[in-house]
Amino acid sequence: MPPTLGALLRTPRLRLRLLTGEDRLDRRVDWVAVSELTDPTPYLAGGELVLTTGVRWADSAPDHRDYVRRLAERRVAGLGFGVGVVLDQTPPPLCEAAAEFGVPLVEVARETPFIAVGKEVSRLLAKEEYEGLTRAFAAQRELTRAALVGAPEIIDRLARDLDAWVLLLGDDGAVTHAAPAAAGRHATVIAAELPRLRAAGVRASASVETGGERVSVQPLATGRRVRGYLAVGTGGPLGSDERTLVNAAVSLLSLELERTGRGPSVQAGEGVVAALLTGALDPLHEGAALLREMLPREPVVVGVGDAVGAAHPPEGVFVAEHDGRALLLAGAATPGAVIREVLDGPIGVSEPGGYADLDTALAEAERARAVAREGEGGVVRVGDLPGGLLGLAQTPAGARMAEDLLRPLSGQRTGAELLASLRAYLASAGRWDAAAEALGVHRHTLRYRMTRIRDLLPGDLDDPDYRAELWIALRVHGVD
């Protein structure tokens, strides 16, 4: 039950008596404001039931007409006058002014505290909110059940629950389903807004007007991949419960379009790309001649990201979702901006190569992606990474391993001195004089340091494998 003047008057314990405004009992009461000011309107937002005892009217009669006029202009729900405190009855001029300006006037008995009226309004507001949530949950359950049938059923159900017209549009703006069917005539106006909506990103929404109705348009997306749009046309703004219902429909429709949008032909195409890049399909086989004609000409690059970001990759760019990642196959000249548009998340890109080396290219892309993930994201090309075995180690994971290996030395107070001595010793293949000269210290000083280094390190410096690991760690660590 909404908190209206009529609902308050029908509450016996409040002992309220209506003096004017019999035709306005359906006015909603948003709050109760108690004020003895001669002009309370600066502190009102509209929709309040203003309660007063007229305590300031005892000595000098106010301009009742001007007082009520200001309340009417503020669009209050009504005025309540408490009798028996200052005045024994509601002033007749106040009744006349209330009738003139259409402000419902209620007389509050001496036995009724103003706070009791406020508590009743709060109770009715809480009850209304609970009833709204109950309706919203019930409507969401029905939407979820409709999702088991398909996207058109979700649209039909949403239109009934909102008493509105609803359109489901494809990512190109074409009408996929309309409820009712005549709502399809609004598609042209909505399609004109889609370029702006696409440019604003998948989390943006648009509001337009068509035929005197307000239309809310929201993208249906998974990740950065827009699969369609939902348009809801109403006569006015949606309430909080209705917005909750629309948001639920957006989520359900996005999931449904994700599931159904990948039809057999799309899945087959992505399956071919995944098979190529994972080595399950040989593009150089004599029976794959027609396939090679469809693919980018060599040299090609392989990209790896978190997910597919574009609904329609550009011509010559092939994408697939495989094993929790997104794979890309494109010509070597494909710009990085295109790759960023097609793939989501940190992206790794291989060196250009031929189809015979796709397995190597995929490994390169994975390595570059690991660097991108540990760094600032974006696109990392394997060609930008250091080459050789040392290049394989110069990754965030390699840097962590190097730090762990050198921590017994770097953690010391003279850590920088010890690391420099170890590097000079290894660089000179253990020749004391050459190492001491490179450091600019006496060879006895170097011997002392090396004795301490041997004591601190857990491994044997005479072991060539251990020395090799230390050397690579020093290089990755950047010790000169």
PDB file of N, CA and C in Angstrom, residues 125-201:
ATOM      1  N   LEU A 125       5.886   3.487   3.938  1.00  0.00           N
ATOM      2  CA  LEU A 125       6.969   3.519   2.964  1.00  0.00           C
ATOM      3  C   LEU A 125       7.746   2.202   2.958  1.00  0.00           C
ATOM      4  N   ALA A 126       8.047   1.685   4.156  1.00  0.00           N
ATOM      5  CA  ALA A 126       8.767   0.416   4.250  1.00  0.00           C
ATOM      6  C   ALA A 126       7.940  -0.725   3.667  1.00  0.00           C
ATOM      7  N   LYS A 127       6.631  -0.690   3.934  1.00  0.00           N
ATOM      8  CA  LYS A 127       5.756  -1.726   3.391  1.00  0.00           C
ATOM      9  C   LYS A 127       5.711  -1.659   1.869  1.00  0.00           C
ATOM     10  N   GLU A 128       5.649  -0.426   1.350  1.00  0.00           N
ATOM     11  CA  GLU A 128       5.633  -0.264  -0.107  1.00  0.00           C
ATOM     12  C   GLU A 128       6.930  -0.777  -0.724  1.00  0.00           C
ATOM     13  N   GLU A 129       8.069  -0.469  -0.075  1.00  0.00           N
ATOM     14  CA  GLU A 129       9.351  -0.929  -0.594  1.00  0.00           C
ATOM     15  C   GLU A 129       9.432  -2.456  -0.573  1.00  0.00           C
ATOM     16  N   TYR A 130       8.943  -3.046   0.521  1.00  0.00           N
ATOM     17  CA  TYR A 130       8.952  -4.512   0.610  1.00  0.00           C
ATOM     18  C   TYR A 130       8.075  -5.124  -0.473  1.00  0.00           C
ATOM     19  N   GLU A 131       6.888  -4.551  -0.657  1.00  0.00           N
ATOM     20  CA  GLU A 131       5.997  -5.078  -1.694  1.00  0.00           C
ATOM     21  C   GLU A 131       6.619  -4.925  -3.076  1.00  0.00           C
ATOM     22  N   GLY A 132       7.321  -3.783  -3.285  1.00  0.00           N
ATOM     23  CA  GLY A 132       7.995  -3.582  -4.567  1.00  0.00           C
ATOM     24  C   GLY A 132       9.094  -4.602  -4.801  1.00  0.00           C
ATOM     25  N   LEU A 133       9.890  -4.872  -3.743  1.00  0.00           N
ATOM     26  CA  LEU A 133      10.944  -5.873  -3.879  1.00  0.00           C
ATOM     27  C   LEU A 133      10.358  -7.254  -4.137  1.00  0.00           C
ATOM     28  N   THR A 134       9.258  -7.556  -3.463  1.00  0.00           N
ATOM     29  CA  THR A 134       8.618  -8.855  -3.671  1.00  0.00           C
ATOM     30  C   THR A 134       8.145  -9.004  -5.109  1.00  0.00           C
ATOM     31  N   ARG A 135       7.527  -7.922  -5.624  1.00  0.00           N
ATOM     32  CA  ARG A 135       7.093  -7.970  -7.013  1.00  0.00           C
ATOM     33  C   ARG A 135       8.279  -8.094  -7.962  1.00  0.00           C
ATOM     34  N   ALA A 136       9.346  -7.348  -7.642  1.00  0.00           N
ATOM     35  CA  ALA A 136      10.528  -7.395  -8.511  1.00  0.00           C
ATOM     36  C   ALA A 136      11.152  -8.783  -8.527  1.00  0.00           C
ATOM     37  N   PHE A 137      11.259  -9.413  -7.356  1.00  0.00           N
ATOM     38  CA  PHE A 137      11.829 -10.766  -7.290  1.00  0.00           C
ATOM     39  C   PHE A 137      10.953 -11.763  -8.054  1.00  0.00           C
ATOM     40  N   ALA A 138       9.635 -11.600  -7.903  1.00  0.00           N
ATOM     41  CA  ALA A 138       8.730 -12.499  -8.616  1.00  0.00           C
ATOM     42  C   ALA A 138       8.861 -12.301 -10.126  1.00  0.00           C
ATOM     43  N   ALA A 139       8.963 -11.033 -10.545  1.00  0.00           N
ATOM     44  CA  ALA A 139       9.113 -10.755 -11.977  1.00  0.00           C
ATOM     45  C   ALA A 139      10.444 -11.288 -12.498  1.00  0.00           C
ATOM     46  N   GLN A 140      11.505 -11.171 -11.685  1.00  0.00           N
ATOM     47  CA  GLN A 140      12.802 -11.699 -12.116  1.00  0.00           C
ATOM     48  C   GLN A 140      12.759 -13.219 -12.245  1.00  0.00           C
ATOM     49  N   ARG A 141      12.036 -13.875 -11.337  1.00  0.00           N
ATOM     50  CA  ARG A 141      11.893 -15.336 -11.450  1.00  0.00           C
ATOM     51  C   ARG A 141      11.198 -15.706 -12.753  1.00  0.00           C
ATOM     52  N   GLU A 142      10.167 -14.928 -13.094  1.00  0.00           N
ATOM     53  CA  GLU A 142       9.453 -15.210 -14.340  1.00  0.00           C
ATOM     54  C   GLU A 142      10.342 -14.951 -15.559  1.00  0.00           C
ATOM     55  N   LEU A 143      11.167 -13.907 -15.468  1.00  0.00           N
ATOM     56  CA  LEU A 143      12.105 -13.641 -16.567  1.00  0.00           C
ATOM     57  C   LEU A 143      13.097 -14.790 -16.716  1.00  0.00           C
ATOM     58  N   THR A 144      13.573 -15.297 -15.593  1.00  0.00           N
ATOM     59  CA  THR A 144      14.534 -16.414 -15.633  1.00  0.00           C
ATOM     60  C   THR A 144      13.892 -17.647 -16.252  1.00  0.00           C
ATOM     61  N   ARG A 145      12.624 -17.879 -15.907  1.00  0.00           N
ATOM     62  CA  ARG A 145      11.928 -19.011 -16.524  1.00  0.00           C
ATOM     63  C   ARG A 145      11.746 -18.786 -18.022  1.00  0.00           C
ATOM     64  N   ALA A 146      11.473 -17.535 -18.380  1.00  0.00           N
ATOM     65  CA  ALA A 146      11.322 -17.227 -19.805  1.00  0.00           C
ATOM     66  C   ALA A 146      12.622 -17.465 -20.556  1.00  0.00           C
ATOM     67  N   ALA A 147      13.761 -17.252 -19.871  1.00  0.00           N
ATOM     68  CA  ALA A 147      15.057 -17.453 -20.522  1.00  0.00           C
ATOM     69  C   ALA A 147      15.269 -18.905 -20.913  1.00  0.00           C
ATOM     70  N   LEU A 148      14.595 -19.824 -20.237  1.00  0.00           N
ATOM     71  CA  LEU A 148      14.714 -21.235 -20.606  1.00  0.00           C
ATOM     72  C   LEU A 148      14.103 -21.500 -21.973  1.00  0.00           C
ATOM     73  N   VAL A 149      13.159 -20.640 -22.381  1.00  0.00           N
ATOM     74  CA  VAL A 149      12.510 -20.797 -23.688  1.00  0.00           C
ATOM     75  C   VAL A 149      13.326 -20.090 -24.772  1.00  0.00           C
ATOM     76  N   GLY A 150      13.849 -18.896 -24.445  1.00  0.00           N
ATOM     77  CA  GLY A 150      14.650 -18.169 -25.425  1.00  0.00           C
ATOM     78  C   GLY A 150      14.474 -16.674 -25.296  1.00  0.00           C
ATOM     79  N   ALA A 151      15.284 -15.926 -26.045  1.00  0.00           N
ATOM     80  CA  ALA A 151      15.280 -14.468 -25.975  1.00  0.00           C
ATOM     81  C   ALA A 151      13.915 -13.856 -26.294  1.00  0.00           C
ATOM     82  N   PRO A 152      13.167 -14.328 -27.322  1.00  0.00           N
ATOM     83  CA  PRO A 152      11.853 -13.727 -27.597  1.00  0.00           C
ATOM     84  C   PRO A 152      10.907 -13.802 -26.406  1.00  0.00           C
ATOM     85  N   GLU A 153      10.961 -14.904 -25.664  1.00  0.00           N
ATOM     86  CA  GLU A 153      10.082 -15.036 -24.502  1.00  0.00           C
ATOM     87  C   GLU A 153      10.460 -14.028 -23.421  1.00  0.00           C
ATOM     88  N   ILE A 154      11.767 -13.744 -23.263  1.00  0.00           N
ATOM     89  CA  ILE A 154      12.204 -12.728 -22.304  1.00  0.00           C
ATOM     90  C   ILE A 154      11.632 -11.367 -22.695  1.00  0.00           C
ATOM     91  N   ILE A 155      11.688 -11.038 -23.984  1.00  0.00           N
ATOM     92  CA  ILE A 155      11.177  -9.759 -24.469  1.00  0.00           C
ATOM     93  C   ILE A 155       9.675  -9.653 -24.217  1.00  0.00           C
ATOM     94  N   ASP A 156       8.940 -10.702 -24.537  1.00  0.00           N
ATOM     95  CA  ASP A 156       7.488 -10.684 -24.332  1.00  0.00           C
ATOM     96  C   ASP A 156       7.145 -10.502 -22.858  1.00  0.00           C
ATOM     97  N   ARG A 157       7.863 -11.213 -21.999  1.00  0.00           N
ATOM     98  CA  ARG A 157       7.595 -11.146 -20.563  1.00  0.00           C
ATOM     99  C   ARG A 157       7.912  -9.756 -20.021  1.00  0.00           C
ATOM    100  N   LEU A 158       9.024  -9.181 -20.447  1.00  0.00           N
ATOM    101  CA  LEU A 158       9.413  -7.858 -19.975  1.00  0.00           C
ATOM    102  C   LEU A 158       8.389  -6.815 -20.400  1.00  0.00           C
ATOM    103  N   ALA A 159       7.885  -6.911 -21.626  1.00  0.00           N
ATOM    104  CA  ALA A 159       6.876  -5.962 -22.105  1.00  0.00           C
ATOM    105  C   ALA A 159       5.604  -6.039 -21.264  1.00  0.00           C
ATOM    106  N   ARG A 160       5.206  -7.254 -20.889  1.00  0.00           N
ATOM    107  CA  ARG A 160       4.005  -7.407 -20.062  1.00  0.00           C
ATOM    108  C   ARG A 160       4.222  -6.843 -18.664  1.00  0.00           C
ATOM    109  N   ASP A 161       5.386  -7.142 -18.068  1.00  0.00           N
ATOM    110  CA  ASP A 161       5.630  -6.701 -16.694  1.00  0.00           C
ATOM    111  C   ASP A 161       5.767  -5.186 -16.589  1.00  0.00           C
ATOM    112  N   LEU A 162       6.323  -4.553 -17.611  1.00  0.00           N
ATOM    113  CA  LEU A 162       6.522  -3.107 -17.574  1.00  0.00           C
ATOM    114  C   LEU A 162       5.364  -2.339 -18.193  1.00  0.00           C
ATOM    115  N   ASP A 163       4.456  -3.060 -18.847  1.00  0.00           N
ATOM    116  CA  ASP A 163       3.381  -2.416 -19.619  1.00  0.00           C
ATOM    117  C   ASP A 163       3.998  -1.423 -20.594  1.00  0.00           C
ATOM    118  N   ALA A 164       4.990  -1.903 -21.335  1.00  0.00           N
ATOM    119  CA  ALA A 164       5.748  -1.064 -22.254  1.00  0.00           C
ATOM    120  C   ALA A 164       5.990  -1.844 -23.537  1.00  0.00           C
ATOM    121  N   TRP A 165       6.539  -1.153 -24.546  1.00  0.00           N
ATOM    122  CA  TRP A 165       6.963  -1.886 -25.733  1.00  0.00           C
ATOM    123  C   TRP A 165       8.471  -2.111 -25.642  1.00  0.00           C
ATOM    124  N   VAL A 166       8.902  -3.261 -26.145  1.00  0.00           N
ATOM    125  CA  VAL A 166      10.295  -3.679 -26.005  1.00  0.00           C
ATOM    126  C   VAL A 166      10.786  -4.221 -27.340  1.00  0.00           C
ATOM    127  N   LEU A 167      12.005  -3.836 -27.700  1.00  0.00           N
ATOM    128  CA  LEU A 167      12.639  -4.327 -28.923  1.00  0.00           C
ATOM    129  C   LEU A 167      13.942  -5.032 -28.588  1.00  0.00           C
ATOM    130  N   LEU A 168      14.187  -6.142 -29.255  1.00  0.00           N
ATOM    131  CA  LEU A 168      15.490  -6.800 -29.223  1.00  0.00           C
ATOM    132  C   LEU A 168      16.131  -6.589 -30.584  1.00  0.00           C
ATOM    133  N   LEU A 169      17.286  -5.917 -30.584  1.00  0.00           N
ATOM    134  CA  LEU A 169      17.980  -5.595 -31.826  1.00  0.00           C
ATOM    135  C   LEU A 169      19.279  -6.384 -31.912  1.00  0.00           C
ATOM    136  N   GLY A 170      19.668  -6.735 -33.139  1.00  0.00           N
ATOM    137  CA  GLY A 170      20.954  -7.355 -33.353  1.00  0.00           C
ATOM    138  C   GLY A 170      22.063  -6.326 -33.226  1.00  0.00           C
ATOM    139  N   ASP A 171      23.317  -6.779 -33.296  1.00  0.00           N
ATOM    140  CA  ASP A 171      24.425  -5.834 -33.166  1.00  0.00           C
ATOM    141  C   ASP A 171      24.485  -4.857 -34.331  1.00  0.00           C
ATOM    142  N   ASP A 172      23.772  -5.164 -35.420  1.00  0.00           N
ATOM    143  CA  ASP A 172      23.719  -4.250 -36.564  1.00  0.00           C
ATOM    144  C   ASP A 172      22.501  -3.334 -36.519  1.00  0.00           C
ATOM    145  N   GLY A 173      21.668  -3.444 -35.476  1.00  0.00           N
ATOM    146  CA  GLY A 173      20.488  -2.602 -35.334  1.00  0.00           C
ATOM    147  C   GLY A 173      19.222  -3.182 -35.923  1.00  0.00           C
ATOM    148  N   ALA A 174      19.301  -4.342 -36.563  1.00  0.00           N
ATOM    149  CA  ALA A 174      18.104  -4.966 -37.141  1.00  0.00           C
ATOM    150  C   ALA A 174      17.233  -5.558 -36.027  1.00  0.00           C
ATOM    151  N   VAL A 175      15.910  -5.457 -36.196  1.00  0.00           N
ATOM    152  CA  VAL A 175      14.980  -5.964 -35.190  1.00  0.00           C
ATOM    153  C   VAL A 175      14.986  -7.493 -35.208  1.00  0.00           C
ATOM    154  N   THR A 176      15.284  -8.068 -34.061  1.00  0.00           N
ATOM    155  CA  THR A 176      15.240  -9.519 -33.905  1.00  0.00           C
ATOM    156  C   THR A 176      13.890  -9.966 -33.370  1.00  0.00           C
ATOM    157  N   HIS A 177      13.338  -9.194 -32.431  1.00  0.00           N
ATOM    158  CA  HIS A 177      12.016  -9.509 -31.889  1.00  0.00           C
ATOM    159  C   HIS A 177      11.422  -8.233 -31.316  1.00  0.00           C
ATOM    160  N   ALA A 178      10.100  -8.072 -31.472  1.00  0.00           N
ATOM    161  CA  ALA A 178       9.393  -6.894 -30.976  1.00  0.00           C
ATOM    162  C   ALA A 178       8.171  -7.334 -30.191  1.00  0.00           C
ATOM    163  N   ALA A 179       7.911  -6.638 -29.088  1.00  0.00           N
ATOM    164  CA  ALA A 179       6.721  -6.918 -28.284  1.00  0.00           C
ATOM    165  C   ALA A 179       6.097  -5.573 -27.875  1.00  0.00           C
ATOM    166  N   PRO A 180       4.905  -5.259 -28.383  1.00  0.00           N
ATOM    167  CA  PRO A 180       4.171  -6.010 -29.408  1.00  0.00           C
ATOM    168  C   PRO A 180       4.827  -5.848 -30.776  1.00  0.00           C
ATOM    169  N   ALA A 181       4.285  -6.567 -31.737  1.00  0.00           N
ATOM    170  CA  ALA A 181       4.903  -6.574 -33.065  1.00  0.00           C
ATOM    171  C   ALA A 181       4.964  -5.182 -33.687  1.00  0.00           C
ATOM    172  N   ALA A 182       3.961  -4.336 -33.380  1.00  0.00           N
ATOM    173  CA  ALA A 182       3.924  -2.995 -33.964  1.00  0.00           C
ATOM    174  C   ALA A 182       5.057  -2.106 -33.471  1.00  0.00           C
ATOM    175  N   ALA A 183       5.737  -2.515 -32.388  1.00  0.00           N
ATOM    176  CA  ALA A 183       6.829  -1.697 -31.845  1.00  0.00           C
ATOM    177  C   ALA A 183       8.019  -1.622 -32.788  1.00  0.00           C
ATOM    178  N   GLY A 184       8.059  -2.499 -33.768  1.00  0.00           N
ATOM    179  CA  GLY A 184       9.162  -2.500 -34.713  1.00  0.00           C
ATOM    180  C   GLY A 184       9.309  -1.198 -35.479  1.00  0.00           C
ATOM    181  N   ARG A 185       8.252  -0.378 -35.509  1.00  0.00           N
ATOM    182  CA  ARG A 185       8.326   0.881 -36.265  1.00  0.00           C
ATOM    183  C   ARG A 185       9.286   1.875 -35.630  1.00  0.00           C
ATOM    184  N   HIS A 186       9.642   1.662 -34.358  1.00  0.00           N
ATOM    185  CA  HIS A 186      10.560   2.573 -33.681  1.00  0.00           C
ATOM    186  C   HIS A 186      12.028   2.262 -33.981  1.00  0.00           C
ATOM    187  N   ALA A 187      12.287   1.190 -34.689  1.00  0.00           N
ATOM    188  CA  ALA A 187      13.663   0.743 -34.890  1.00  0.00           C
ATOM    189  C   ALA A 187      14.516   1.760 -35.625  1.00  0.00           C
ATOM    190  N   THR A 188      13.927   2.486 -36.558  1.00  0.00           N
ATOM    191  CA  THR A 188      14.702   3.454 -37.343  1.00  0.00           C
ATOM    192  C   THR A 188      15.280   4.551 -36.469  1.00  0.00           C
ATOM    193  N   VAL A 189      14.472   5.076 -35.545  1.00  0.00           N
ATOM    194  CA  VAL A 189      14.942   6.134 -34.641  1.00  0.00           C
ATOM    195  C   VAL A 189      16.044   5.601 -33.737  1.00  0.00           C
ATOM    196  N   ILE A 190      15.863   4.381 -33.243  1.00  0.00           N
ATOM    197  CA  ILE A 190      16.857   3.795 -32.339  1.00  0.00           C
ATOM    198  C   ILE A 190      18.156   3.504 -33.076  1.00  0.00           C
ATOM    199  N   ALA A 191      18.053   3.011 -34.317  1.00  0.00           N
ATOM    200  CA  ALA A 191      19.252   2.677 -35.089  1.00  0.00           C
ATOM    201  C   ALA A 191      20.139   3.897 -35.293  1.00  0.00           C
ATOM    202  N   ALA A 192      19.534   5.080 -35.359  1.00  0.00           N
ATOM    203  CA  ALA A 192      20.322   6.301 -35.552  1.00  0.00           C
ATOM    204  C   ALA A 192      21.199   6.603 -34.336  1.00  0.00           C
ATOM    205  N   GLU A 193      20.836   6.071 -33.165  1.00  0.00           N
ATOM    206  CA  GLU A 193      21.605   6.319 -31.948  1.00  0.00           C
ATOM    207  C   GLU A 193      22.707   5.294 -31.725  1.00  0.00           C
ATOM    208  N   LEU A 194      22.670   4.184 -32.451  1.00  0.00           N
ATOM    209  CA  LEU A 194      23.600   3.091 -32.175  1.00  0.00           C
ATOM    210  C   LEU A 194      25.063   3.447 -32.442  1.00  0.00           C
ATOM    211  N   PRO A 195      25.404   4.214 -33.502  1.00  0.00           N
ATOM    212  CA  PRO A 195      26.826   4.569 -33.671  1.00  0.00           C
ATOM    213  C   PRO A 195      27.394   5.300 -32.461  1.00  0.00           C
ATOM    214  N   ARG A 196      26.628   6.240 -31.912  1.00  0.00           N
ATOM    215  CA  ARG A 196      27.088   6.966 -30.728  1.00  0.00           C
ATOM    216  C   ARG A 196      27.217   6.033 -29.528  1.00  0.00           C
ATOM    217  N   LEU A 197      26.278   5.072 -29.410  1.00  0.00           N
ATOM    218  CA  LEU A 197      26.300   4.133 -28.302  1.00  0.00           C
ATOM    219  C   LEU A 197      27.493   3.189 -28.425  1.00  0.00           C
ATOM    220  N   ARG A 198      27.786   2.771 -29.655  1.00  0.00           N
ATOM    221  CA  ARG A 198      28.946   1.889 -29.854  1.00  0.00           C
ATOM    222  C   ARG A 198      30.236   2.597 -29.464  1.00  0.00           C
ATOM    223  N   ALA A 199      30.341   3.858 -29.825  1.00  0.00           N
ATOM    224  CA  ALA A 199      31.566   4.610 -29.535  1.00  0.00           C
ATOM    225  C   ALA A 199      31.742   4.844 -28.044  1.00  0.00           C
ATOM    226  N   ALA A 200      30.647   4.866 -27.296  1.00  0.00           N
ATOM    227  CA  ALA A 200      30.717   5.141 -25.858  1.00  0.00           C
ATOM    228  C   ALA A 200      31.142   3.930 -25.046  1.00  0.00           C
ATOM    229  N   GLY A 201      31.132   2.721 -25.624  1.00  0.00           N
ATOM    230  CA  GLY A 201      31.550   1.529 -24.892  1.00  0.00           C
ATOM    231  C   GLY A 201      30.381   0.682 -24.458  1.00  0.00           C
TER     232      GLY A 201
END
